[in-house]
Amino acid sequence: MGILEVKNVNKRFGGLQALGDVNLSVVENSCHAIIGPNGAGKSTLLNCLVGKLIPDTGSVMFDGQSVLGRTPYQINQMGISRVFQTPEIFGDLTVIENMMIPCFAKRDGSFRMHAYARSNQERDVIEKAEIMLEDVNMLDKRDMHAASMSRGDKRRLEIAMCLVQEPRLLLLDEPTAGMARADTNNTIDLLKRIKDERNITIAIIEHDMHVVFSLAERITVLAQGTPLVEDTPANIKGHPKVREAYLGETA
Amino acid sequence: MLGLTGKDFTLFLIVVVMVVFAPIILNPFPVDSAMAQFNAGYPDLMQRFLIFGIFAVGFNILFGLTGYLSFGHAAFLGAGSYAGVWMFKLLSMNVLPAILVAMVVAGLFSVVIGYVSLRRSGIYFSILTLAFAQMSYALAYSVLTPITNGETGLQLSLNDPRVLDGAASADGSLPVPTFFGLEMRDSWDVTLGGWAFTFNAGYYLCAIFMLVAFYVAIRIFRSPFGMMLRAIKSNQQRMNYTGLNTRPYTLAAFVISGMFAGLAGGLMVSMDPLAGAERMQWTRSGEVVLMTILGGAGTLIGPVLGAGFIKYFENIFSKINDNVLHGWFAFLPDGLENAIVWILHPFVGKGWHLTLGLLFMLVVIFLPGGLVEAGQRIGRLFSRKKKPADAAQKSTQSTPAE
Ligand SMILES: Nc1ncnc2c1ncn2[C@@H]1O[C@H](COP(=O)(O)OP(=O)(O)OP(=O)(O)O)[C@@H](O)[C@H]1O
Ligand SMILES: [Mg+2]
């Protein structure tokens, strides 16, 4: 039994079958990559996992509990964090404030009326946020406006915001898209390190094969909303069906 | 100091000094000079500065921090006013219970309206609040006449029970609001050479409440709660996927700002114990939106400046009539004098709305941060002249969170 079990999930948008009978099992403490051509339904699948979309049929279980029928914030509180395809950060806030908010969410739950406290006195939260920033090599940008950073930095910040919550499952939607090569390699190193150090299960959508083959222990290939194959990276590389569907080559 | 960081404490101190000495600061012109009509240091107007300042500061907690634009906040001001007058009628002429009950009633009212309206965001939220406020206005005007006294407005009368101090009306005239015996209309006039200053009890009561309200607003801005509200404005989606339920945060902000409006309403009737339905009308709700944007939404001092600016215009600019204009330009040849007066006529007196409207447009287009941004730009201009190296360094590293 994996920590995440997706069974027979279907999702239609009008006439389009975005997901057709998707089954997916992600083993705890592993890194599972989901690849597939544009429009294959990868992001749609993630949306079904975090409560952004509700599948038409099927079940999604996380650690033995169904996530269906829960709102995004409840699903996050269960231990699932998500990085989006386009960075979703608090652009009007500073980097450190961006980091403090997930720390508050982790410490105080989904709502706490702390109107009389002072944010600059929340030592534990600030410390935790700074350690995480240090970890992703962004402490020098601590007081910058998040919106004014480069796209790569925004991504890194978003990943850090998810990590600081110590999620059990981290969902990444093309985390290195739009990043320079060096940033991509840094991100790969970071993800490898946190997976080893922190018991985090990772599910990653990625087009960059270099990233996929550096990180993934298992790969699922999605095409037109249906999983084609699921296997180890070594086997996927040479799989004729994959070459045909994904790389557009005929075997 | 007082749990405020250096910068905030300085700002608070400046506001305290300004408010305490306002009766002097706002009366810079000698009584019989031609400029005396620009003096704003009379109790009635100064009270209004503070009361609308409170209203706008509270509104800013909702709009400035969360970005939810309510078009119905006048309903809370009105509800607070009615509640206050009822306390005068039923309980006592002491302003304290009136003000407290005004805040509680406005708070309860905003729980209901906020709970429903916050199910939507953006323009739909604005429309819902507007609808609620207009409904309240219409009800106050007609159906709820037993409570609101309809068109006439709710007033004190000699046969009110006033269970605690009914005796106050024994001499046959209507009683006046007091603070443990100190009448709100009590004033102390000081004449110094050609200048006259009025220190009014009601004004200083408003001042105390306004300073407390301003202090509370600073603390909210600097609290984790305030940070959450700013985060909601910035990216609600990220909030949800970070495990935070935005609804209670926005509702709390809504209710707090509703209670600020209630406080303003309670103070209003403490200065003048009369409440009418027009206080709930949508134009009133629009006014507080203008104040906040004009001063600078999301800034601490902006709403106070905006409230002062608009109230000054409404009361002072509107008094400039053709006679005054003729007086000013009398030194010009007759034809030219008439021409200038003719040109200026639409912008002054009853036309003050036109000038204010133009100013508002200029601010929104050229100074999106409102008067506060104007102040900052001027400040930067000076500091750049003085020490360019320092200013350049500052602009690369933005202000820290604390
Ligand atoms: N909310 C929606 N409403 C209607 N159609 C949608 C919606 N979301 C996605 N789709 C469609 O579903 C299909 C799958 O989209 P999805 O975003 O999941 O693809 P993807 O695999 O993530 O692609 P990419 O690699 O480009 O990100 C696409 O054809 C898309 O147009
Ligand atoms: Mg996608």
PDB file of N, CA, C and O in Angstrom, chain B residues 233-254:
ATOM      1  N   LYS B 233      -4.890  39.255   0.597  1.00  0.00           N
ATOM      2  CA  LYS B 233      -4.975  40.214  -0.512  1.00  0.00           C
ATOM      3  C   LYS B 233      -4.021  39.813  -1.624  1.00  0.00           C
ATOM      4  O   LYS B 233      -4.322  39.934  -2.797  1.00  0.00           O
ATOM      5  N   SER B 234      -2.858  39.311  -1.221  1.00  0.00           N
ATOM      6  CA  SER B 234      -1.812  39.016  -2.196  1.00  0.00           C
ATOM      7  C   SER B 234      -2.113  37.757  -3.001  1.00  0.00           C
ATOM      8  O   SER B 234      -1.964  37.742  -4.215  1.00  0.00           O
ATOM      9  N   ASN B 235      -2.519  36.680  -2.337  1.00  0.00           N
ATOM     10  CA  ASN B 235      -2.737  35.423  -3.052  1.00  0.00           C
ATOM     11  C   ASN B 235      -3.589  34.470  -2.219  1.00  0.00           C
ATOM     12  O   ASN B 235      -3.097  33.692  -1.415  1.00  0.00           O
ATOM     13  N   GLN B 236      -4.884  34.541  -2.460  1.00  0.00           N
ATOM     14  CA  GLN B 236      -5.820  33.732  -1.692  1.00  0.00           C
ATOM     15  C   GLN B 236      -5.631  32.241  -1.959  1.00  0.00           C
ATOM     16  O   GLN B 236      -5.747  31.408  -1.075  1.00  0.00           O
ATOM     17  N   GLN B 237      -5.286  31.926  -3.222  1.00  0.00           N
ATOM     18  CA  GLN B 237      -5.069  30.531  -3.603  1.00  0.00           C
ATOM     19  C   GLN B 237      -3.938  29.920  -2.782  1.00  0.00           C
ATOM     20  O   GLN B 237      -4.056  28.826  -2.241  1.00  0.00           O
ATOM     21  N   ARG B 238      -2.831  30.652  -2.663  1.00  0.00           N
ATOM     22  CA  ARG B 238      -1.683  30.140  -1.917  1.00  0.00           C
ATOM     23  C   ARG B 238      -2.059  29.946  -0.448  1.00  0.00           C
ATOM     24  O   ARG B 238      -1.645  28.991   0.193  1.00  0.00           O
ATOM     25  N   MET B 239      -2.887  30.845   0.080  1.00  0.00           N
ATOM     26  CA  MET B 239      -3.361  30.695   1.457  1.00  0.00           C
ATOM     27  C   MET B 239      -4.030  29.341   1.633  1.00  0.00           C
ATOM     28  O   MET B 239      -3.736  28.602   2.565  1.00  0.00           O
ATOM     29  N   ASN B 240      -4.959  29.038   0.722  1.00  0.00           N
ATOM     30  CA  ASN B 240      -5.705  27.790   0.849  1.00  0.00           C
ATOM     31  C   ASN B 240      -4.795  26.571   0.772  1.00  0.00           C
ATOM     32  O   ASN B 240      -4.949  25.626   1.535  1.00  0.00           O
ATOM     33  N   TYR B 241      -3.819  26.620  -0.147  1.00  0.00           N
ATOM     34  CA  TYR B 241      -2.939  25.467  -0.308  1.00  0.00           C
ATOM     35  C   TYR B 241      -1.813  25.481   0.717  1.00  0.00           C
ATOM     36  O   TYR B 241      -0.895  24.689   0.656  1.00  0.00           O
ATOM     37  N   THR B 242      -1.861  26.443   1.647  1.00  0.00           N
ATOM     38  CA  THR B 242      -0.897  26.450   2.743  1.00  0.00           C
ATOM     39  C   THR B 242      -1.592  26.011   4.025  1.00  0.00           C
ATOM     40  O   THR B 242      -1.057  26.127   5.119  1.00  0.00           O
ATOM     41  N   GLY B 243      -2.831  25.567   3.894  1.00  0.00           N
ATOM     42  CA  GLY B 243      -3.527  25.033   5.067  1.00  0.00           C
ATOM     43  C   GLY B 243      -4.234  26.091   5.881  1.00  0.00           C
ATOM     44  O   GLY B 243      -4.546  25.865   7.040  1.00  0.00           O
ATOM     45  N   LEU B 244      -4.479  27.247   5.276  1.00  0.00           N
ATOM     46  CA  LEU B 244      -5.146  28.316   6.023  1.00  0.00           C
ATOM     47  C   LEU B 244      -6.553  28.531   5.504  1.00  0.00           C
ATOM     48  O   LEU B 244      -6.774  28.581   4.291  1.00  0.00           O
ATOM     49  N   ASN B 245      -7.478  28.645   6.415  1.00  0.00           N
ATOM     50  CA  ASN B 245      -8.870  28.900   6.054  1.00  0.00           C
ATOM     51  C   ASN B 245      -9.063  30.410   6.016  1.00  0.00           C
ATOM     52  O   ASN B 245      -9.013  31.077   7.048  1.00  0.00           O
ATOM     53  N   THR B 246      -9.267  30.961   4.833  1.00  0.00           N
ATOM     54  CA  THR B 246      -9.302  32.422   4.720  1.00  0.00           C
ATOM     55  C   THR B 246     -10.597  33.021   5.258  1.00  0.00           C
ATOM     56  O   THR B 246     -10.618  34.169   5.691  1.00  0.00           O
ATOM     57  N   ARG B 247     -11.676  32.257   5.246  1.00  0.00           N
ATOM     58  CA  ARG B 247     -12.993  32.796   5.619  1.00  0.00           C
ATOM     59  C   ARG B 247     -12.994  33.414   7.019  1.00  0.00           C
ATOM     60  O   ARG B 247     -13.387  34.569   7.190  1.00  0.00           O
ATOM     61  N   PRO B 248     -12.546  32.683   8.064  1.00  0.00           N
ATOM     62  CA  PRO B 248     -12.565  33.314   9.394  1.00  0.00           C
ATOM     63  C   PRO B 248     -11.676  34.552   9.477  1.00  0.00           C
ATOM     64  O   PRO B 248     -12.017  35.493  10.209  1.00  0.00           O
ATOM     65  N   TYR B 249     -10.586  34.566   8.741  1.00  0.00           N
ATOM     66  CA  TYR B 249      -9.722  35.751   8.768  1.00  0.00           C
ATOM     67  C   TYR B 249     -10.437  36.965   8.183  1.00  0.00           C
ATOM     68  O   TYR B 249     -10.437  38.048   8.767  1.00  0.00           O
ATOM     69  N   THR B 250     -11.069  36.757   7.020  1.00  0.00           N
ATOM     70  CA  THR B 250     -11.753  37.898   6.412  1.00  0.00           C
ATOM     71  C   THR B 250     -12.946  38.318   7.259  1.00  0.00           C
ATOM     72  O   THR B 250     -13.209  39.516   7.408  1.00  0.00           O
ATOM     73  N   LEU B 251     -13.640  37.336   7.847  1.00  0.00           N
ATOM     74  CA  LEU B 251     -14.793  37.699   8.687  1.00  0.00           C
ATOM     75  C   LEU B 251     -14.321  38.502   9.903  1.00  0.00           C
ATOM     76  O   LEU B 251     -14.937  39.510  10.274  1.00  0.00           O
ATOM     77  N   ALA B 252     -13.219  38.072  10.511  1.00  0.00           N
ATOM     78  CA  ALA B 252     -12.707  38.811  11.668  1.00  0.00           C
ATOM     79  C   ALA B 252     -12.358  40.242  11.274  1.00  0.00           C
ATOM     80  O   ALA B 252     -12.698  41.196  11.986  1.00  0.00           O
ATOM     81  N   ALA B 253     -11.699  40.396  10.124  1.00  0.00           N
ATOM     82  CA  ALA B 253     -11.348  41.750   9.672  1.00  0.00           C
ATOM     83  C   ALA B 253     -12.615  42.562   9.425  1.00  0.00           C
ATOM     84  O   ALA B 253     -12.692  43.753   9.769  1.00  0.00           O
ATOM     85  N   PHE B 254     -13.614  41.915   8.837  1.00  0.00           N
ATOM     86  CA  PHE B 254     -14.873  42.603   8.539  1.00  0.00           C
ATOM     87  C   PHE B 254     -15.540  43.085   9.830  1.00  0.00           C
ATOM     88  O   PHE B 254     -15.994  44.229   9.924  1.00  0.00           O
TER      89      PHE B 254
END
